[in-house]
Amino acid sequence: MNPETKGFLQRKFGDYYRKAPVGFPPQFQKREWAFVLFDSSYPKLVMRRHKAFGSQKEVRAYLGAVAPAHVYHSTACYAYPSATRMQDKKWEGADLIFDLDADKLLTKSVSSYAGMLQEVKDETTKLLDFLMNDFGFDEKDFSIVFSGGRGYHVHLREKKLVTLGSHERREIVNYLTGTGLEAEYLLKRSSKTAMPQDISCWEIRIKTWIDEYFKRIRGLDAKIAISELASVKAIGKRRAKEIVSTLSQDASVQPLVESKLIPLNAWKSLIREAISHLKVRIDVPVTADIKRLIRLPTSLHGGSGLRVTPLTLDRFRRFAPLNDAVVFGDSSVSVRILTPATTEIMGETIKVDQSTTELPEHTAVYLMARGLAEYESRRLKSD
Amino acid sequence: MDEYLALFPYTAAAARYVEASGRTFDSLMTAGEFSDSVLNKSVQRVAQAIDSDVHSKPLERDDDEIELFSYVMGRALVSCIRESVLVQRYANAEAHDAFTKLRNAGERLQDEYIARMLGDLGIPISADDNIFQLHFTDLIKYTGRLRGPQWRLVNRLNRGQVRLAKNEMIQVLAEAVRLKVLHGLPLKLSSKMCEELVPYTSPLRKAMSAVSLRPADSGPVSLEACPPCMKALLSQVKAGQNLSHPARFALTSFLANIGMKTEEIVHVYQTSPDFDYELTRYQVDHIKGASGKDYIPPGCSTMETYGNCTETIGLCKRISHPLSYYRARLKHQ
């Protein structure tokens, strides 16, 4: 990234910070702030840490004047947020954070940025369902934030949560990732548990998944159904045929469960299959870390120019990052393309290559921030 | 005096009683029948904590006031000895004691004790017909050290709540006692007070060195006795794979804690594709405590969270820390 491009991005970011209302985390005076600037080492990330601010005005003035590429605050509150050694800061509690990041969770390669964002959004939807259903949180207990890059952050600040230590947070992580769920234990337990309120939400999820699995099998052509069932460990072709015929006679899965048609090992592998589909692929160390830095919601992401966007549950459901997180307009900007690419900003698919010289500002900022283009100042010619 | 206070001297109610009694450190250090009995009993309390494998039989019950004040003085003794391993043992012993007393109480008393302790230790609960319902945040503070699938949230959580049977509630209360005692120690006592207690602390110190209550700095390193998780990490390194950061930290701190020298640990990593001698040496030194802080390797639950736990059967089922596995194996070699 050349100095002109950095200068351009910094000007644009500065314009944004001087006009846009910046959001503040609760108790922002007790948090450490950190910044990456558009300086000579950028895009190498040199973090300027251990800043603290006493008033919102100070923060706004700093952001407007410095126009950083990245803005972070600590998830923790400290008695002395600006102390330079962590042990001197005096930790007082920390938000519970979940990070869903495409880099960490994509199993298959998704070709486009937009496709990748959709997959992360689906995973975030799963997380929110766990938080509301299994953990009993209410919509007002969490805030959802588009990270401006490749995913979403979910912040929880409920009083009972902020004092949890790393160990306890890992227990929550293990829940979401299904770590420690053992098929054998679940089977043993479900045969003993008498009271329905003693069944865990995970058990209910697994049971529902298995019900739906068999419903789907029943809907398939017999031949395909048999071959799919036979591929489950310990079922085999002969049993698969019997199961398919049982399923065709009865609309519910219950008789199948009660019959001895499906051997124990097959149940186990179905349960494991269910867990791998149902678990949430969060970035584990982020949640377990009680002294983490996280992007300031409402700031700009220097690697994309997109806004780190706080969302209500309702807005999250309708959220389209490449529309709704765009803050720049469409006035024309001169660029030099370094790497050909396709962008899909503001519903407009643009293919850029070396012949492209002018782009709408939002797309130009995006490509420059990603290092795919440089800024070209329009020179006056005298000949 | 209310018997409850003598049985459970770490509760808030007991603390209020001690405060209101007007008895001071000085009055307890003044010779007399009562203070002699108290000091005698407090030494026994600490001695049992040092010695106990938690299976030793409970101390004989004294008069209620002696029981209560011997706990108070026991804390002073532990604080003056100032060994973190003793603080832990002491907390374990008190927790075990609480567990035994709760479990062995008759049903009516048991219910009363449980209810009072829940209030005293500030654990909000709704109880109904011997089922105790807790919010998950109140439970996970206490279940970190409890082993077994029944203690994992993943097997119990239902709409933010977990329902416990009475025997489980007692186990959780004992853990709450352990943490309360642990976090309350050591007390800040003047050196003058500790000097006066020397006649009582010095035999206890002797007892400690007799059972070698110190981190194992014993004998040669045995890779054979390492738990399966560490063996797996070692063979990954040998096979030239790069370890994740948590895995590398776990392995390094584990090897350091079983007594491997810096150079030997650096040598282990030599086959890593990204091996950098200076950097590795720096990291190992840092973990080994050159920076003034000793790192203990992560426990089993952390290993599990980061996907580095490889086995949950056999000896692994009975321990909660890779170092405990190693020590247990060494003992039986």
XYZ file of C-alpha atoms in Angstrom:
716
model
C 0.000 0.000 0.000
C 1.609 3.244 -1.114
C 1.568 6.481 0.897
C -1.043 8.106 -1.385
C -3.455 5.226 -0.800
C -2.896 5.370 2.958
C -3.432 9.106 2.881
C -6.643 8.715 0.918
C -8.037 6.039 3.251
C -7.062 8.052 6.292
C -8.853 11.131 4.900
C -11.954 9.095 4.171
C -11.911 7.433 7.613
C -11.398 10.857 9.208
C -14.440 12.217 7.348
C -16.459 9.302 8.673
C -15.360 9.704 12.288
C -15.992 13.463 12.282
C -19.576 12.999 11.084
C -20.805 9.603 12.268
C -22.082 9.018 15.793
C -19.585 6.711 17.482
C -20.912 4.105 19.902
C -19.441 3.426 23.334
C -19.293 0.230 25.327
C -20.671 0.534 28.876
C -18.030 1.785 31.332
C -15.804 2.894 28.469
C -13.631 4.823 30.944
C -12.592 1.523 32.546
C -11.551 -0.094 29.303
C -8.241 -0.226 27.548
C -8.340 1.121 23.998
C -6.008 0.117 21.183
C -5.447 1.395 17.680
C -3.698 0.537 14.456
C -2.841 3.658 12.462
C -2.355 4.320 8.763
C 1.323 4.937 9.469
C 4.488 3.995 7.619
C 4.398 0.381 8.786
C 0.760 -0.124 7.768
C -0.658 -2.584 6.609
C 1.615 -4.399 9.005
C -0.380 -4.331 12.255
C 1.409 -2.299 14.881
C -0.925 -2.071 17.834
C -0.867 1.062 19.965
C -2.213 -0.151 23.257
C -2.991 0.824 26.829
C -4.862 4.029 25.998
C -7.724 5.155 28.205
C -10.220 7.971 27.831
C -12.129 9.892 30.443
C -14.890 11.298 28.256
C -16.737 10.551 25.056
C -15.606 13.900 23.695
C -11.967 12.836 24.026
C -12.614 9.630 22.121
C -14.394 11.477 19.309
C -11.651 14.073 19.081
C -9.003 11.340 18.909
C -10.803 9.355 16.229
C -11.513 12.465 14.141
C -7.937 13.707 14.340
C -6.032 10.418 14.024
C -8.465 8.434 11.845
C -7.092 5.006 12.796
C -7.309 2.020 10.480
C -8.541 -0.247 13.285
C -10.116 0.599 16.653
C -10.358 -1.836 19.572
C -11.385 -1.772 23.192
C -10.831 -4.352 25.906
C -13.600 -6.795 26.698
C -12.493 -6.311 30.306
C -12.969 -3.397 32.662
C -9.971 -2.417 34.760
C -9.315 -0.124 37.696
C -6.273 1.186 35.804
C -6.939 0.581 32.089
C -3.899 2.532 30.933
C -1.346 0.603 33.036
C 1.139 -0.951 30.640
C 1.551 -4.240 32.468
C -1.496 -6.472 32.485
C -1.086 -7.405 36.149
C -1.153 -3.715 37.128
C -4.448 -3.005 35.416
C -6.551 -4.718 38.137
C -9.164 -6.727 36.293
C -12.743 -6.088 37.405
C -14.729 -8.251 35.015
C -15.140 -8.831 31.306
C -17.895 -9.097 28.729
C -18.551 -12.580 27.450
C -17.650 -12.548 23.772
C -18.293 -14.945 20.936
C -16.384 -14.633 17.721
C -17.532 -16.312 14.545
C -14.940 -15.935 11.888
C -14.963 -17.387 8.398
C -11.257 -18.170 8.608
C -11.866 -20.432 11.549
C -15.037 -22.170 10.589
C -15.207 -22.748 6.877
C -15.095 -26.417 6.121
C -15.356 -26.208 2.386
C -13.988 -23.506 0.170
C -16.585 -20.891 -0.627
C -15.741 -18.989 -3.759
C -17.078 -15.520 -3.025
C -16.790 -13.139 -0.095
C -20.571 -12.827 -0.134
C -21.012 -16.609 0.042
C -18.582 -16.836 2.894
C -20.420 -14.112 4.806
C -23.656 -16.040 4.383
C -22.127 -19.163 5.887
C -20.846 -17.246 8.896
C -24.248 -15.659 9.307
C -25.893 -19.089 9.408
C -23.452 -20.169 12.096
C -24.199 -17.004 14.087
C -27.912 -17.775 13.833
C -27.166 -21.163 15.411
C -25.256 -19.510 18.244
C -28.117 -17.100 18.957
C -30.545 -19.980 19.097
C -28.348 -21.755 21.683
C -28.051 -18.565 23.736
C -31.783 -17.947 23.798
C -33.076 -21.485 23.994
C -30.509 -23.450 26.017
C -28.980 -20.665 28.104
C -32.259 -18.825 28.542
C -30.940 -15.422 27.526
C -33.222 -12.760 26.238
C -32.627 -10.669 23.145
C -31.837 -7.675 25.347
C -29.000 -9.595 27.031
C -26.752 -9.664 23.981
C -25.614 -7.426 21.204
C -24.731 -8.702 17.781
C -22.044 -6.960 15.778
C -20.911 -7.468 12.211
C -17.117 -7.451 12.526
C -16.515 -5.489 9.346
C -14.400 -8.344 8.070
C -15.271 -11.994 7.887
C -17.756 -12.561 10.637
C -19.789 -11.561 13.642
C -19.162 -10.848 17.290
C -21.735 -11.392 19.999
C -21.258 -9.490 23.273
C -23.010 -10.401 26.538
C -22.755 -8.160 29.558
C -25.209 -9.650 32.029
C -24.054 -9.115 35.609
C -23.717 -12.813 36.377
C -21.506 -13.322 33.338
C -18.910 -10.586 33.617
C -17.236 -12.003 36.697
C -16.849 -15.503 35.259
C -13.237 -16.635 34.997
C -11.606 -18.261 32.048
C -12.310 -21.733 33.335
C -16.031 -21.101 33.671
C -16.176 -19.522 30.243
C -14.662 -22.666 28.837
C -17.546 -24.628 30.283
C -19.836 -22.433 28.164
C -17.588 -22.917 25.139
C -17.666 -26.672 25.646
C -21.425 -26.526 25.691
C -21.641 -24.730 22.387
C -19.079 -26.930 20.688
C -20.590 -30.121 22.144
C -17.248 -30.944 23.763
C -17.680 -33.658 26.373
C -20.956 -34.955 24.951
C -20.598 -38.677 24.829
C -23.005 -40.896 22.968
C -22.620 -43.673 25.494
C -23.404 -41.451 28.461
C -26.418 -39.938 26.715
C -27.854 -43.342 25.880
C -27.375 -44.595 29.413
C -28.937 -41.470 30.845
C -31.934 -41.276 28.563
C -32.925 -44.757 29.632
C -32.901 -43.622 33.281
C -34.149 -40.055 33.309
C -37.709 -40.026 34.475
C -38.549 -36.335 34.623
C -38.774 -34.469 31.336
C -37.381 -31.302 32.933
C -34.175 -33.179 33.705
C -33.445 -33.745 30.049
C -30.792 -31.355 28.839
C -31.385 -29.092 25.880
C -28.623 -30.913 24.038
C -30.488 -34.206 24.433
C -33.591 -32.594 22.996
C -31.612 -31.207 20.074
C -30.087 -34.596 19.325
C -33.420 -36.378 19.570
C -35.020 -33.870 17.241
C -32.184 -34.219 14.768
C -32.501 -38.005 14.743
C -36.278 -37.784 14.300
C -35.783 -35.514 11.342
C -33.082 -37.756 9.959
C -35.479 -40.692 9.814
C -38.264 -38.523 8.449
C -35.956 -37.518 5.643
C -34.948 -41.132 5.034
C -38.611 -42.053 4.791
C -39.142 -39.424 2.141
C -36.388 -40.850 -0.025
C -36.678 -43.403 -2.763
C -36.325 -46.833 -1.093
C -33.128 -47.673 -2.889
C -31.406 -44.442 -1.980
C -32.722 -44.696 1.584
C -31.242 -48.171 1.982
C -27.858 -47.178 0.671
C -27.759 -44.091 2.887
C -28.707 -46.065 5.989
C -26.258 -48.816 5.138
C -23.486 -46.236 5.168
C -24.111 -45.564 8.875
C -21.634 -47.505 10.943
C -22.980 -50.818 12.292
C -26.276 -50.811 10.378
C -25.416 -52.750 7.242
C -27.522 -53.510 4.201
C -29.797 -56.185 5.670
C -30.829 -54.017 8.608
C -31.166 -50.982 6.360
C -33.825 -52.823 4.349
C -35.757 -53.754 7.475
C -35.595 -50.188 8.791
C -36.878 -48.765 5.529
C -39.791 -51.173 5.536
C -40.625 -50.336 9.177
C -40.512 -46.652 8.347
C -42.851 -47.087 5.414
C -45.474 -48.700 7.662
C -45.512 -46.148 10.440
C -45.394 -42.413 10.230
C -43.584 -41.910 13.539
C -40.052 -42.761 14.517
C -41.025 -44.058 17.945
C -41.542 -47.743 16.997
C -38.123 -47.734 15.429
C -36.547 -46.424 18.582
C -38.296 -49.056 20.661
C -37.506 -51.929 18.326
C -34.114 -53.519 18.563
C -33.589 -52.995 14.875
C -30.867 -50.437 15.297
C -27.805 -51.697 17.181
C -26.146 -49.662 19.914
C -23.149 -48.769 17.793
C -25.399 -47.370 15.108
C -27.183 -45.169 17.641
C -23.808 -43.950 18.782
C -22.708 -43.022 15.328
C -26.025 -41.293 14.631
C -25.624 -39.294 17.830
C -22.112 -38.308 16.851
C -23.390 -37.290 13.450
C -26.096 -35.177 15.086
C -23.566 -33.451 17.340
C -21.299 -32.567 14.446
C -24.216 -30.939 12.636
C -25.655 -29.139 15.629
C -22.575 -27.756 17.366
C -21.574 -24.129 16.919
C -18.190 -23.453 15.395
C -17.079 -20.459 17.465
C -13.493 -19.319 17.786
C -12.730 -21.011 21.116
C -9.802 -18.989 22.565
C -11.650 -15.673 22.100
C -14.451 -16.664 24.449
C -12.149 -18.211 27.047
C -9.889 -15.139 27.111
C -10.894 -12.644 29.781
C -8.464 -9.935 28.650
C -9.150 -9.676 24.971
C -9.339 -6.695 22.657
C -12.386 -6.460 20.420
C -13.333 -4.066 17.629
C -15.314 -1.028 18.646
C -18.828 -1.348 17.229
C -19.486 1.610 14.876
C -15.780 1.924 13.987
C -14.438 1.140 10.513
C -12.524 -2.023 9.641
C -9.278 -0.966 8.017
C -9.050 -4.160 6.009
C -12.357 -3.631 4.227
C -13.561 -0.090 4.861
C -16.802 -1.614 6.101
C -18.485 -0.444 9.277
C -18.291 -2.636 12.374
C -22.067 -2.666 12.617
C -24.102 -3.212 15.802
C -27.332 -5.056 15.048
C -30.568 -5.867 16.791
C -31.760 -9.435 16.360
C -34.312 -8.260 13.860
C -31.794 -6.254 11.856
C -29.330 -9.118 12.015
C -31.850 -11.383 10.323
C -32.252 -8.983 7.434
C -28.645 -7.807 7.426
C -26.721 -7.789 4.159
C -23.163 -6.743 5.032
C -22.185 -5.607 1.570
C -25.085 -3.168 1.605
C -25.776 -2.318 5.177
C -22.182 -1.969 6.414
C -21.160 0.337 3.570
C -20.679 3.930 4.669
C -19.093 5.545 1.634
C -20.913 7.030 -1.333
C -20.648 6.487 -5.038
C -18.726 9.513 -6.250
C -16.014 8.546 -8.679
C -12.458 7.767 -7.521
C -9.380 7.120 -9.694
C -7.675 3.826 -8.995
C -4.957 1.542 -10.267
C -5.937 -2.115 -9.946
C -3.236 -4.450 -8.624
C -5.219 -7.681 -8.641
C -8.279 -8.369 -10.754
C -11.335 -9.052 -8.605
C -15.107 -9.130 -8.541
C -16.956 -7.049 -5.955
C -20.606 -7.102 -4.986
C -21.075 -3.878 -3.078
C -24.458 -2.122 -2.888
C -26.042 -4.817 -5.000
C -23.771 -4.011 -7.901
C -21.445 -6.686 -9.233
C -18.301 -5.072 -10.584
C -15.497 -6.942 -12.294
C -12.292 -4.985 -12.079
C -9.021 -5.578 -13.901
C -5.993 -3.577 -15.017
C -8.101 -1.549 -17.475
C -10.317 -0.156 -14.702
C -9.425 3.433 -13.793
C -12.532 4.839 -12.122
C -14.744 3.271 -9.457
C -17.508 4.379 -7.100
C -15.956 5.508 -3.832
C -17.357 2.608 -1.726
C -15.883 -0.009 -4.060
C -12.620 1.907 -4.405
C -12.225 2.119 -0.608
C -13.005 -1.579 -0.267
C -10.423 -2.645 -2.865
C -7.736 -0.325 -1.507
C -8.346 -1.474 2.058
C -8.006 -5.066 0.934
C -4.753 -4.239 -0.849
C -6.146 -4.975 -4.294
C -5.914 -1.429 -5.643
C -3.946 1.788 -5.184
C -5.194 5.332 -5.210
C -4.355 7.409 -8.270
C -4.414 11.119 -7.751
C -5.652 12.872 -10.835
C -2.760 14.857 -12.190
C -3.183 17.998 -14.228
C -1.455 17.853 -17.535
C 0.142 20.802 -19.270
C 0.911 19.207 -22.622
C -24.015 -21.510 70.971
C -25.616 -22.678 67.766
C -24.073 -26.005 66.760
C -24.194 -25.027 63.094
C -21.470 -22.439 63.677
C -19.113 -25.033 65.116
C -19.806 -27.492 62.327
C -19.414 -24.951 59.529
C -17.052 -22.290 60.873
C -16.353 -20.711 57.462
C -19.902 -19.439 57.043
C -20.888 -15.803 57.333
C -22.961 -16.621 60.423
C -19.876 -18.049 62.122
C -17.867 -14.979 61.214
C -20.500 -12.772 62.853
C -20.372 -14.887 65.990
C -16.579 -14.621 66.183
C -16.771 -10.882 65.748
C -19.433 -10.467 68.416
C -17.607 -12.743 70.895
C -14.995 -10.111 71.625
C -12.256 -12.737 71.683
C -9.060 -11.488 70.110
C -5.810 -12.950 68.907
C -4.200 -11.727 72.104
C -6.782 -13.296 74.358
C -6.372 -16.619 72.568
C -2.598 -16.400 72.947
C -2.943 -15.848 76.657
C -2.465 -19.091 78.518
C -5.587 -20.644 79.937
C -7.636 -23.756 79.570
C -9.790 -22.453 76.736
C -7.010 -20.966 74.655
C -4.832 -24.043 75.170
C -7.594 -26.275 73.862
C -8.202 -23.956 70.929
C -4.546 -23.840 69.915
C -4.155 -27.550 70.392
C -7.145 -28.238 68.215
C -6.077 -25.747 65.546
C -2.708 -27.487 65.240
C -4.581 -30.782 64.812
C -6.746 -29.246 62.115
C -3.740 -28.077 60.110
C -1.799 -31.280 60.774
C -4.663 -33.291 59.408
C -4.781 -31.122 56.305
C -1.056 -31.692 55.745
C -1.271 -35.357 56.289
C -4.595 -36.290 54.913
C -5.340 -38.151 51.808
C -8.852 -36.960 52.672
C -9.651 -40.503 53.713
C -8.344 -40.266 57.234
C -10.954 -40.381 59.953
C -12.451 -37.147 61.258
C -11.075 -35.473 64.362
C -12.937 -35.927 67.576
C -15.564 -33.270 68.196
C -14.709 -30.728 70.858
C -16.851 -28.201 72.587
C -18.595 -25.954 70.019
C -16.627 -22.823 70.862
C -13.341 -24.690 70.675
C -14.324 -26.040 67.291
C -15.127 -22.598 65.956
C -12.100 -20.787 67.339
C -9.729 -23.571 66.362
C -10.778 -22.908 62.777
C -9.977 -19.225 63.237
C -6.539 -20.000 64.674
C -5.952 -22.703 62.078
C -6.252 -20.030 59.444
C -3.673 -17.961 61.262
C -1.266 -20.918 61.392
C -1.672 -21.629 57.670
C -1.166 -17.948 56.896
C 2.059 -17.773 58.870
C 3.469 -20.904 57.236
C 2.779 -19.214 53.886
C 3.033 -22.159 51.521
C 0.469 -22.127 48.760
C 0.339 -25.907 48.694
C -0.664 -25.892 52.358
C -3.380 -23.337 51.697
C -4.764 -25.684 49.073
C -4.579 -28.700 51.327
C -6.234 -26.797 54.119
C -9.086 -25.739 51.868
C -9.455 -29.316 50.618
C -9.560 -30.642 54.154
C -12.241 -28.171 55.265
C -14.283 -28.966 52.154
C -14.019 -32.653 52.797
C -15.031 -32.073 56.379
C -18.088 -30.077 55.278
C -19.036 -32.820 52.844
C -18.835 -35.530 55.503
C -20.822 -33.545 58.049
C -23.561 -32.698 55.574
C -23.820 -36.217 54.253
C -23.888 -37.835 57.655
C -26.441 -35.512 59.228
C -29.944 -36.840 59.848
C -32.471 -35.872 57.237
C -34.136 -33.018 59.088
C -30.824 -31.468 60.155
C -29.348 -32.087 56.744
C -32.101 -30.080 55.070
C -31.671 -27.295 57.572
C -27.875 -27.181 57.126
C -28.116 -27.198 53.358
C -30.607 -24.352 53.369
C -28.535 -22.280 55.787
C -25.296 -22.879 53.925
C -26.815 -21.947 50.595
C -27.879 -18.640 52.076
C -24.602 -18.145 53.911
C -22.423 -18.828 50.891
C -24.668 -16.713 48.681
C -25.754 -19.416 46.256
C -29.181 -18.470 44.921
C -31.327 -21.516 44.445
C -34.899 -22.614 44.181
C -35.439 -25.886 45.963
C -38.412 -28.127 45.682
C -38.840 -31.646 46.990
C -35.123 -32.412 47.222
C -34.428 -31.015 43.769
C -32.213 -27.949 43.722
C -32.400 -25.677 40.757
C -29.530 -23.290 40.014
C -28.783 -20.787 37.311
C -25.895 -22.152 35.267
C -23.609 -19.220 36.158
C -23.969 -20.096 39.827
C -23.164 -23.721 39.167
C -20.105 -23.504 36.912
C -18.220 -21.475 39.500
C -18.113 -24.637 41.609
C -17.970 -27.543 39.198
C -14.627 -26.848 37.509
C -12.797 -29.391 39.616
C -15.543 -31.969 39.800
C -14.938 -34.903 37.496
C -17.470 -36.981 35.656
C -19.918 -36.287 32.831
C -22.747 -35.460 35.230
C -20.931 -32.239 36.149
C -20.564 -30.958 32.618
C -23.001 -28.293 31.543
C -23.299 -30.040 28.221
C -25.138 -32.898 29.910
C -27.307 -30.865 32.253
C -28.267 -27.423 31.013
C -31.930 -26.792 30.383
C -33.091 -23.243 29.636
C -30.371 -21.618 31.663
C -30.953 -23.849 34.690
C -29.495 -27.030 36.089
C -31.425 -29.279 38.476
C -29.412 -31.118 41.099
C -30.315 -34.004 43.362
C -29.575 -33.572 47.062
C -26.362 -35.604 47.049
C -25.115 -33.495 44.156
C -26.053 -30.323 45.994
C -23.888 -31.447 48.911
C -20.921 -31.949 46.602
C -21.384 -28.478 45.160
C -21.600 -26.985 48.655
C -18.331 -28.682 49.613
C -16.701 -27.150 46.534
C -18.102 -23.757 47.512
C -16.549 -24.206 50.962
C -13.226 -25.141 49.413
C -13.183 -22.024 47.256
C -14.286 -19.791 50.096
C -11.509 -21.071 52.389
C -8.966 -20.989 49.565
C -9.719 -17.427 48.535
C -9.750 -16.195 52.114
C -6.135 -17.254 52.675
C -3.472 -16.289 53.490
C -4.503 -13.640 55.997
C -2.297 -10.603 56.333
C -0.827 -11.066 59.779
C 1.946 -9.051 61.326
C 5.340 -10.692 61.659
C 4.960 -10.210 65.392
C 1.871 -12.429 65.452
C 3.614 -15.090 63.376
C 6.577 -15.004 65.718
C 4.299 -15.710 68.645
C 2.863 -18.664 66.736
C 6.273 -20.220 65.974
C 5.940 -22.849 68.720
C 2.877 -24.121 66.851
C 3.968 -23.577 63.257
C 7.409 -25.131 63.497
C 6.214 -28.705 64.154
C 3.746 -28.219 61.318
C 6.530 -27.150 58.988
C 8.427 -30.292 59.946
C 5.369 -32.385 59.215
C 5.156 -30.737 55.814
C 8.664 -31.608 54.787
C 8.094 -35.150 56.034
C 5.290 -35.710 53.561
C 7.233 -33.648 50.990
C 4.443 -31.205 50.344
C 6.483 -29.482 47.736
C 6.282 -29.534 43.960
C 7.872 -32.697 42.640
C 11.521 -32.090 41.957
C 12.082 -35.752 42.286
C 14.319 -38.010 40.303
C 14.971 -38.330 36.597
C 12.371 -37.455 33.993
C 10.364 -40.410 32.778
C 8.745 -39.925 29.386
C 7.163 -43.336 29.876
C 5.061 -41.971 32.741
C 3.660 -39.076 30.689
C -0.098 -39.063 30.106
C -1.411 -40.022 26.655
C -2.133 -36.396 25.702
C 1.479 -35.356 26.238
C 2.774 -38.454 24.500
C 0.572 -37.565 21.537
C 1.953 -34.014 21.414
C 5.496 -35.352 21.667
C 4.981 -37.694 18.761
C 3.414 -34.901 16.702
C 6.512 -32.817 17.286
C 8.716 -35.779 16.417
C 6.747 -36.283 13.218
C 7.640 -32.725 12.270
C 4.217 -31.193 12.786
C 3.757 -27.667 14.047
C 1.797 -27.542 17.295
C -0.946 -25.003 17.895
C -0.128 -22.332 20.439
C -2.166 -23.879 23.289
C -0.652 -27.298 22.549
C 2.872 -25.942 22.575
C 2.255 -24.149 25.833
C 0.786 -27.291 27.376
C 3.687 -29.489 26.338
C 6.419 -27.026 27.307
C 4.987 -26.223 30.704
C 4.354 -29.908 31.344
C 7.926 -30.898 30.498
C 9.262 -28.044 32.603
C 7.141 -29.117 35.551
C 8.332 -32.717 35.465
C 11.855 -31.394 35.729
C 13.181 -31.213 32.172
C 15.953 -28.686 31.637
C 15.529 -25.801 29.194
C 18.071 -27.235 26.768
C 16.347 -30.597 26.759
C 12.984 -29.030 26.030
C 14.425 -26.913 23.232
C 15.873 -30.115 21.855
C 12.382 -31.647 21.724
C 11.232 -28.918 19.353
C 14.235 -29.183 17.057
C 12.281 -31.266 14.564
C 9.526 -28.650 14.236
C 9.376 -27.240 10.709
C 9.347 -23.689 12.066
C 12.119 -24.320 14.606
C 13.960 -21.188 15.623
C 16.543 -21.826 18.339
C 16.568 -18.385 19.942
C 12.809 -17.990 19.850
C 12.185 -21.469 21.239
C 14.708 -20.913 23.979
C 13.088 -17.632 24.873
C 9.629 -19.196 24.980
C 10.778 -22.123 27.068
C 12.620 -19.850 29.470
C 9.579 -17.667 29.763
C 7.315 -20.611 30.537
C 9.910 -22.032 32.916
C 9.698 -18.859 34.898
C 12.742 -16.822 33.932
C 10.335 -13.910 33.973
C 9.530 -14.553 37.613
C 6.298 -16.423 37.080
C 6.002 -20.173 36.978
C 3.462 -21.629 34.647
C 1.542 -24.742 35.598
C 0.443 -26.792 32.602
C -3.261 -26.691 31.758
C -5.590 -29.179 33.433
C -7.574 -31.899 31.722
C -10.610 -29.722 31.095
C -8.535 -27.093 29.298
C -6.792 -29.781 27.273
C -10.221 -31.028 26.295
C -11.534 -27.615 25.283
C -8.641 -27.093 22.896
C -8.968 -30.551 21.441
C -5.698 -31.769 22.955
C -7.133 -34.413 25.246
C -6.757 -37.853 23.744
C -8.065 -40.214 26.359
C -10.755 -40.251 29.029
C -10.516 -43.831 30.192
C -8.296 -45.709 32.627
C -6.101 -43.574 34.845
C -7.221 -40.466 32.928
C -10.727 -40.970 34.230
C -9.552 -40.610 37.804
C -7.337 -37.556 37.501
C -8.045 -33.994 36.454
C -4.542 -32.834 35.663
C -1.800 -34.239 33.420
C 0.704 -33.755 36.238
C -1.383 -35.912 38.568
C -1.279 -38.637 35.944
C 2.490 -38.376 35.788
C 2.894 -38.472 39.570
C 0.545 -41.413 39.894
C 2.422 -43.360 37.250
C 5.768 -42.580 38.848
C 4.504 -43.876 42.178
C 3.551 -47.190 40.667
C 6.629 -47.700 38.584
